[in-house]
Amino acid sequence: MGITKPPCTTSYASHSDLYADVLQSAIKSRDPFVRRSVHARIIKHGLHLGVFLMNNLLNFYAKTGSFSDVHRNTILSAYAKRGNFEAAQRVFDEIPEPDSVSWTSMIVGYNMLGHFDNAIHMFLRMISCGVSPTQFTFTNVLASCAATEALDIGRKVHSFIVKLGLSSVVPVANSLLNMYAKSGDSVMAKVVFDRMRLKDKSTWNTMISMHMHFGQLDLGLALFQEMMDPDIVSWNSIITGYTHQGHDVKALEIFSLMLNSSSSKPDKYTLESVLSACANLENLKLGKQIHAYMVRANIDISGAVRNALILMYAKAGISKLDVISFTSLLDGFVKIGDINPARDIFDSLEFRDVVAWTTMIVGYVQNGLLSDALDLFRKMVREGPKPNSYTLAAVLSVFSSLASLGHGKQLHATAIRLQEASSISVDQEASEMQGKYSNRYALTRIN
DNA sequence: CTAGGGTTAG
């Protein structure tokens, strides 16, 4: 018995060697406290241990023979959670009689990494081997059933749960409920729900989101109102449910109710939904308020929220977009270091006045995109409104940045390009330009 | 030394 050979035997890093030595001597120790603390460390940091270290440990365990099921299951679980199924399976195969933890660890790993079919397959093999599943097995295999909408197997799992008397374990019942909801069996979902004596917030939220998903908005709302102390997930289920069914006004009403009557703070899911409602309703006023809130509350503007925000400004009336709201939009994007969306909106503006141009240029400058700022300025001189003193101040700050960076050549080249593209007369040599720009100079030249 | 195993909802 035992592992014959560590899978990776090449060039050991020296610090890993040392770490492994320490672990090995600690595990060898007769002091049970020391051994326990080492194992605790492995469990706690299992996900962060390198493959090499794991293999080293396995090798050590095999050689010393001090390799109980607990140790093996710990290693097995760490491998499975890392997605190293080959290694996990190898450990699994070394266990003479895999117990429920051995099987469950494999199932957990497969389910976590999205290998749902493997998780289900593992569960079926576990049953046929006569090993009794636990609540941990059930929650995980049910998650895989839910993900693949494997209703047939889900039902079998259900009957096992009843036989083993685990139906009243809240996590198990929640997983079951979720499985039926995701698989589209709302009748059985309701049966499970009604039979639950103990309920979680998750229990209610699962049920609510199922109804909203099926378009049974009144049923979802009824449960929501029946629920004690709804959390942000509950609110979001209702709000997104309404927006998905095209009831944007209703969604915004619920949103306002939430702000006024609940301690729940809107999160990125809430904001994405209400911004999209604002876009559909062309409610730029509210959309701007929400945007301002996001900037104030320092909400992470990225991903879906970012798209919703862009869409809101784009749909909720590009034509109505005034300079003020464009500026506030830009502020938001400058803050997150991504002004490309702002440029898209700038480009699609029907009427661009001097402030819009300047705002855009300032946005580039604040992001350190100096050549973009100058390019846009050049374009402005060519085809836009006449620059004002704010525009010039921004462009001057670009020049001074370039000068202080010692980019004399770039400065010169830019000046020449500006000259070619406009009526600005730049007749100094590059050597004269460095550090010699003043506000007065630029103003007199450009005007 | 009977441990060891991340539940679910937007």
PDB file of N, CA and C in Angstrom, chain A residues 69-130:
ATOM      1  N   ASP A  69      -7.152   7.541   7.210  1.00  0.00           N
ATOM      2  CA  ASP A  69      -8.160   8.009   6.277  1.00  0.00           C
ATOM      3  C   ASP A  69      -8.361   9.513   6.385  1.00  0.00           C
ATOM      4  N   VAL A  70      -8.258   9.999   7.617  1.00  0.00           N
ATOM      5  CA  VAL A  70      -8.426  11.436   7.812  1.00  0.00           C
ATOM      6  C   VAL A  70      -7.374  12.199   7.008  1.00  0.00           C
ATOM      7  N   HIS A  71      -6.119  11.756   7.114  1.00  0.00           N
ATOM      8  CA  HIS A  71      -5.046  12.428   6.389  1.00  0.00           C
ATOM      9  C   HIS A  71      -5.285  12.358   4.895  1.00  0.00           C
ATOM     10  N   ARG A  72      -5.627  11.173   4.437  1.00  0.00           N
ATOM     11  CA  ARG A  72      -5.815  10.995   3.002  1.00  0.00           C
ATOM     12  C   ARG A  72      -6.993  11.826   2.497  1.00  0.00           C
ATOM     13  N   ASN A  73      -8.067  11.836   3.281  1.00  0.00           N
ATOM     14  CA  ASN A  73      -9.221  12.634   2.855  1.00  0.00           C
ATOM     15  C   ASN A  73      -8.910  14.121   2.829  1.00  0.00           C
ATOM     16  N   THR A  74      -8.054  14.540   3.761  1.00  0.00           N
ATOM     17  CA  THR A  74      -7.660  15.947   3.782  1.00  0.00           C
ATOM     18  C   THR A  74      -6.906  16.312   2.506  1.00  0.00           C
ATOM     19  N   ILE A  75      -5.961  15.454   2.163  1.00  0.00           N
ATOM     20  CA  ILE A  75      -5.182  15.676   0.931  1.00  0.00           C
ATOM     21  C   ILE A  75      -6.108  15.609  -0.284  1.00  0.00           C
ATOM     22  N   LEU A  76      -6.932  14.584  -0.292  1.00  0.00           N
ATOM     23  CA  LEU A  76      -7.870  14.382  -1.399  1.00  0.00           C
ATOM     24  C   LEU A  76      -8.742  15.621  -1.604  1.00  0.00           C
ATOM     25  N   SER A  77      -9.271  16.128  -0.504  1.00  0.00           N
ATOM     26  CA  SER A  77     -10.135  17.304  -0.589  1.00  0.00           C
ATOM     27  C   SER A  77      -9.388  18.514  -1.129  1.00  0.00           C
ATOM     28  N   ALA A  78      -8.154  18.671  -0.674  1.00  0.00           N
ATOM     29  CA  ALA A  78      -7.359  19.815  -1.141  1.00  0.00           C
ATOM     30  C   ALA A  78      -7.112  19.719  -2.646  1.00  0.00           C
ATOM     31  N   TYR A  79      -6.786  18.532  -3.113  1.00  0.00           N
ATOM     32  CA  TYR A  79      -6.596  18.337  -4.553  1.00  0.00           C
ATOM     33  C   TYR A  79      -7.886  18.626  -5.323  1.00  0.00           C
ATOM     34  N   ALA A  80      -8.980  18.072  -4.848  1.00  0.00           N
ATOM     35  CA  ALA A  80     -10.256  18.215  -5.563  1.00  0.00           C
ATOM     36  C   ALA A  80     -10.672  19.675  -5.634  1.00  0.00           C
ATOM     37  N   LYS A  81     -10.482  20.405  -4.521  1.00  0.00           N
ATOM     38  CA  LYS A  81     -10.888  21.804  -4.512  1.00  0.00           C
ATOM     39  C   LYS A  81     -10.022  22.645  -5.433  1.00  0.00           C
ATOM     40  N   ARG A  82      -8.777  22.199  -5.625  1.00  0.00           N
ATOM     41  CA  ARG A  82      -7.888  22.901  -6.549  1.00  0.00           C
ATOM     42  C   ARG A  82      -8.187  22.553  -7.989  1.00  0.00           C
ATOM     43  N   GLY A  83      -9.040  21.540  -8.195  1.00  0.00           N
ATOM     44  CA  GLY A  83      -9.342  21.131  -9.565  1.00  0.00           C
ATOM     45  C   GLY A  83      -8.321  20.152 -10.118  1.00  0.00           C
ATOM     46  N   ASN A  84      -7.444  19.653  -9.241  1.00  0.00           N
ATOM     47  CA  ASN A  84      -6.472  18.645  -9.679  1.00  0.00           C
ATOM     48  C   ASN A  84      -7.101  17.262  -9.505  1.00  0.00           C
ATOM     49  N   PHE A  85      -7.976  16.918 -10.422  1.00  0.00           N
ATOM     50  CA  PHE A  85      -8.786  15.707 -10.255  1.00  0.00           C
ATOM     51  C   PHE A  85      -7.967  14.438 -10.475  1.00  0.00           C
ATOM     52  N   GLU A  86      -6.957  14.568 -11.300  1.00  0.00           N
ATOM     53  CA  GLU A  86      -6.096  13.406 -11.540  1.00  0.00           C
ATOM     54  C   GLU A  86      -5.435  12.979 -10.228  1.00  0.00           C
ATOM     55  N   ALA A  87      -4.853  13.948  -9.548  1.00  0.00           N
ATOM     56  CA  ALA A  87      -4.197  13.654  -8.276  1.00  0.00           C
ATOM     57  C   ALA A  87      -5.210  13.212  -7.228  1.00  0.00           C
ATOM     58  N   ALA A  88      -6.357  13.874  -7.209  1.00  0.00           N
ATOM     59  CA  ALA A  88      -7.396  13.511  -6.242  1.00  0.00           C
ATOM     60  C   ALA A  88      -7.823  12.067  -6.454  1.00  0.00           C
ATOM     61  N   GLN A  89      -8.020  11.715  -7.700  1.00  0.00           N
ATOM     62  CA  GLN A  89      -8.439  10.345  -8.021  1.00  0.00           C
ATOM     63  C   GLN A  89      -7.367   9.341  -7.603  1.00  0.00           C
ATOM     64  N   ARG A  90      -6.112   9.735  -7.771  1.00  0.00           N
ATOM     65  CA  ARG A  90      -5.005   8.842  -7.397  1.00  0.00           C
ATOM     66  C   ARG A  90      -5.051   8.570  -5.895  1.00  0.00           C
ATOM     67  N   VAL A  91      -5.279   9.644  -5.111  1.00  0.00           N
ATOM     68  CA  VAL A  91      -5.383   9.455  -3.666  1.00  0.00           C
ATOM     69  C   VAL A  91      -6.599   8.602  -3.348  1.00  0.00           C
ATOM     70  N   PHE A  92      -7.688   8.939  -4.013  1.00  0.00           N
ATOM     71  CA  PHE A  92      -8.940   8.193  -3.803  1.00  0.00           C
ATOM     72  C   PHE A  92      -8.722   6.693  -4.018  1.00  0.00           C
ATOM     73  N   ASP A  93      -8.012   6.378  -5.098  1.00  0.00           N
ATOM     74  CA  ASP A  93      -7.792   4.966  -5.435  1.00  0.00           C
ATOM     75  C   ASP A  93      -6.920   4.247  -4.410  1.00  0.00           C
ATOM     76  N   GLU A  94      -6.135   5.020  -3.655  1.00  0.00           N
ATOM     77  CA  GLU A  94      -5.264   4.412  -2.650  1.00  0.00           C
ATOM     78  C   GLU A  94      -6.009   4.072  -1.369  1.00  0.00           C
ATOM     79  N   ILE A  95      -7.206   4.618  -1.249  1.00  0.00           N
ATOM     80  CA  ILE A  95      -7.971   4.368  -0.019  1.00  0.00           C
ATOM     81  C   ILE A  95      -8.677   3.022  -0.154  1.00  0.00           C
ATOM     82  N   PRO A  96      -8.373   2.085   0.757  1.00  0.00           N
ATOM     83  CA  PRO A  96      -8.946   0.740   0.647  1.00  0.00           C
ATOM     84  C   PRO A  96     -10.473   0.761   0.611  1.00  0.00           C
ATOM     85  N   GLU A  97     -11.049   1.473   1.560  1.00  0.00           N
ATOM     86  CA  GLU A  97     -12.507   1.566   1.588  1.00  0.00           C
ATOM     87  C   GLU A  97     -12.919   3.017   1.717  1.00  0.00           C
ATOM     88  N   PRO A  98     -13.090   3.690   0.578  1.00  0.00           N
ATOM     89  CA  PRO A  98     -13.464   5.103   0.640  1.00  0.00           C
ATOM     90  C   PRO A  98     -14.742   5.297   1.440  1.00  0.00           C
ATOM     91  N   ASP A  99     -14.716   6.240   2.358  1.00  0.00           N
ATOM     92  CA  ASP A  99     -15.917   6.494   3.152  1.00  0.00           C
ATOM     93  C   ASP A  99     -16.694   7.672   2.579  1.00  0.00           C
ATOM     94  N   SER A 100     -17.714   8.105   3.315  1.00  0.00           N
ATOM     95  CA  SER A 100     -18.569   9.161   2.771  1.00  0.00           C
ATOM     96  C   SER A 100     -17.779  10.452   2.529  1.00  0.00           C
ATOM     97  N   VAL A 101     -16.776  10.692   3.388  1.00  0.00           N
ATOM     98  CA  VAL A 101     -15.979  11.914   3.200  1.00  0.00           C
ATOM     99  C   VAL A 101     -15.138  11.823   1.925  1.00  0.00           C
ATOM    100  N   SER A 102     -14.582  10.655   1.662  1.00  0.00           N
ATOM    101  CA  SER A 102     -13.787  10.479   0.442  1.00  0.00           C
ATOM    102  C   SER A 102     -14.638  10.776  -0.786  1.00  0.00           C
ATOM    103  N   TRP A 103     -15.805  10.143  -0.836  1.00  0.00           N
ATOM    104  CA  TRP A 103     -16.705  10.345  -1.974  1.00  0.00           C
ATOM    105  C   TRP A 103     -17.154  11.803  -2.058  1.00  0.00           C
ATOM    106  N   THR A 104     -17.568  12.341  -0.912  1.00  0.00           N
ATOM    107  CA  THR A 104     -18.106  13.703  -0.912  1.00  0.00           C
ATOM    108  C   THR A 104     -17.048  14.714  -1.346  1.00  0.00           C
ATOM    109  N   SER A 105     -15.811  14.493  -0.926  1.00  0.00           N
ATOM    110  CA  SER A 105     -14.755  15.426  -1.316  1.00  0.00           C
ATOM    111  C   SER A 105     -14.604  15.485  -2.831  1.00  0.00           C
ATOM    112  N   MET A 106     -14.689  14.330  -3.463  1.00  0.00           N
ATOM    113  CA  MET A 106     -14.632  14.306  -4.932  1.00  0.00           C
ATOM    114  C   MET A 106     -15.818  15.067  -5.524  1.00  0.00           C
ATOM    115  N   ILE A 107     -16.984  14.797  -4.987  1.00  0.00           N
ATOM    116  CA  ILE A 107     -18.204  15.436  -5.500  1.00  0.00           C
ATOM    117  C   ILE A 107     -18.140  16.954  -5.317  1.00  0.00           C
ATOM    118  N   VAL A 108     -17.679  17.383  -4.140  1.00  0.00           N
ATOM    119  CA  VAL A 108     -17.548  18.817  -3.874  1.00  0.00           C
ATOM    120  C   VAL A 108     -16.633  19.469  -4.904  1.00  0.00           C
ATOM    121  N   GLY A 109     -15.500  18.816  -5.157  1.00  0.00           N
ATOM    122  CA  GLY A 109     -14.543  19.354  -6.117  1.00  0.00           C
ATOM    123  C   GLY A 109     -15.128  19.469  -7.508  1.00  0.00           C
ATOM    124  N   TYR A 110     -15.743  18.408  -7.959  1.00  0.00           N
ATOM    125  CA  TYR A 110     -16.344  18.428  -9.291  1.00  0.00           C
ATOM    126  C   TYR A 110     -17.423  19.504  -9.393  1.00  0.00           C
ATOM    127  N   ASN A 111     -18.239  19.590  -8.377  1.00  0.00           N
ATOM    128  CA  ASN A 111     -19.318  20.578  -8.402  1.00  0.00           C
ATOM    129  C   ASN A 111     -18.760  22.004  -8.378  1.00  0.00           C
ATOM    130  N   MET A 112     -17.768  22.226  -7.536  1.00  0.00           N
ATOM    131  CA  MET A 112     -17.185  23.563  -7.420  1.00  0.00           C
ATOM    132  C   MET A 112     -16.588  24.049  -8.729  1.00  0.00           C
ATOM    133  N   LEU A 113     -15.927  23.129  -9.417  1.00  0.00           N
ATOM    134  CA  LEU A 113     -15.230  23.507 -10.650  1.00  0.00           C
ATOM    135  C   LEU A 113     -16.151  23.430 -11.871  1.00  0.00           C
ATOM    136  N   GLY A 114     -17.435  23.144 -11.631  1.00  0.00           N
ATOM    137  CA  GLY A 114     -18.379  23.146 -12.738  1.00  0.00           C
ATOM    138  C   GLY A 114     -18.449  21.850 -13.526  1.00  0.00           C
ATOM    139  N   HIS A 115     -17.826  20.783 -13.016  1.00  0.00           N
ATOM    140  CA  HIS A 115     -17.927  19.481 -13.680  1.00  0.00           C
ATOM    141  C   HIS A 115     -19.124  18.713 -13.118  1.00  0.00           C
ATOM    142  N   PHE A 116     -20.298  19.223 -13.472  1.00  0.00           N
ATOM    143  CA  PHE A 116     -21.514  18.732 -12.831  1.00  0.00           C
ATOM    144  C   PHE A 116     -21.799  17.267 -13.139  1.00  0.00           C
ATOM    145  N   ASP A 117     -21.569  16.888 -14.385  1.00  0.00           N
ATOM    146  CA  ASP A 117     -21.837  15.497 -14.758  1.00  0.00           C
ATOM    147  C   ASP A 117     -20.946  14.530 -13.979  1.00  0.00           C
ATOM    148  N   ASN A 118     -19.704  14.915 -13.802  1.00  0.00           N
ATOM    149  CA  ASN A 118     -18.807  14.067 -13.017  1.00  0.00           C
ATOM    150  C   ASN A 118     -19.267  13.960 -11.568  1.00  0.00           C
ATOM    151  N   ALA A 119     -19.730  15.073 -11.033  1.00  0.00           N
ATOM    152  CA  ALA A 119     -20.217  15.063  -9.646  1.00  0.00           C
ATOM    153  C   ALA A 119     -21.388  14.092  -9.518  1.00  0.00           C
ATOM    154  N   ILE A 120     -22.310  14.165 -10.455  1.00  0.00           N
ATOM    155  CA  ILE A 120     -23.485  13.293 -10.405  1.00  0.00           C
ATOM    156  C   ILE A 120     -23.070  11.828 -10.588  1.00  0.00           C
ATOM    157  N   HIS A 121     -22.157  11.611 -11.510  1.00  0.00           N
ATOM    158  CA  HIS A 121     -21.663  10.257 -11.755  1.00  0.00           C
ATOM    159  C   HIS A 121     -21.017   9.681 -10.494  1.00  0.00           C
ATOM    160  N   MET A 122     -20.218  10.506  -9.844  1.00  0.00           N
ATOM    161  CA  MET A 122     -19.558  10.098  -8.595  1.00  0.00           C
ATOM    162  C   MET A 122     -20.594   9.735  -7.543  1.00  0.00           C
ATOM    163  N   PHE A 123     -21.644  10.523  -7.466  1.00  0.00           N
ATOM    164  CA  PHE A 123     -22.700  10.250  -6.484  1.00  0.00           C
ATOM    165  C   PHE A 123     -23.346   8.895  -6.754  1.00  0.00           C
ATOM    166  N   LEU A 124     -23.663   8.630  -8.018  1.00  0.00           N
ATOM    167  CA  LEU A 124     -24.318   7.363  -8.359  1.00  0.00           C
ATOM    168  C   LEU A 124     -23.410   6.171  -8.025  1.00  0.00           C
ATOM    169  N   ARG A 125     -22.117   6.351  -8.291  1.00  0.00           N
ATOM    170  CA  ARG A 125     -21.180   5.270  -7.956  1.00  0.00           C
ATOM    171  C   ARG A 125     -21.104   5.068  -6.448  1.00  0.00           C
ATOM    172  N   MET A 126     -21.147   6.176  -5.739  1.00  0.00           N
ATOM    173  CA  MET A 126     -21.120   6.114  -4.273  1.00  0.00           C
ATOM    174  C   MET A 126     -22.280   5.288  -3.745  1.00  0.00           C
ATOM    175  N   ILE A 127     -23.462   5.559  -4.296  1.00  0.00           N
ATOM    176  CA  ILE A 127     -24.656   4.817  -3.882  1.00  0.00           C
ATOM    177  C   ILE A 127     -24.497   3.328  -4.197  1.00  0.00           C
ATOM    178  N   SER A 128     -24.017   3.045  -5.414  1.00  0.00           N
ATOM    179  CA  SER A 128     -23.929   1.633  -5.815  1.00  0.00           C
ATOM    180  C   SER A 128     -22.856   0.906  -5.005  1.00  0.00           C
ATOM    181  N   CYS A 129     -21.921   1.668  -4.425  1.00  0.00           N
ATOM    182  CA  CYS A 129     -20.927   1.038  -3.551  1.00  0.00           C
ATOM    183  C   CYS A 129     -21.449   0.871  -2.124  1.00  0.00           C
ATOM    184  N   GLY A 130     -22.667   1.344  -1.896  1.00  0.00           N
ATOM    185  CA  GLY A 130     -23.268   1.157  -0.591  1.00  0.00           C
ATOM    186  C   GLY A 130     -22.790   2.120   0.473  1.00  0.00           C
TER     187      GLY A 130
END
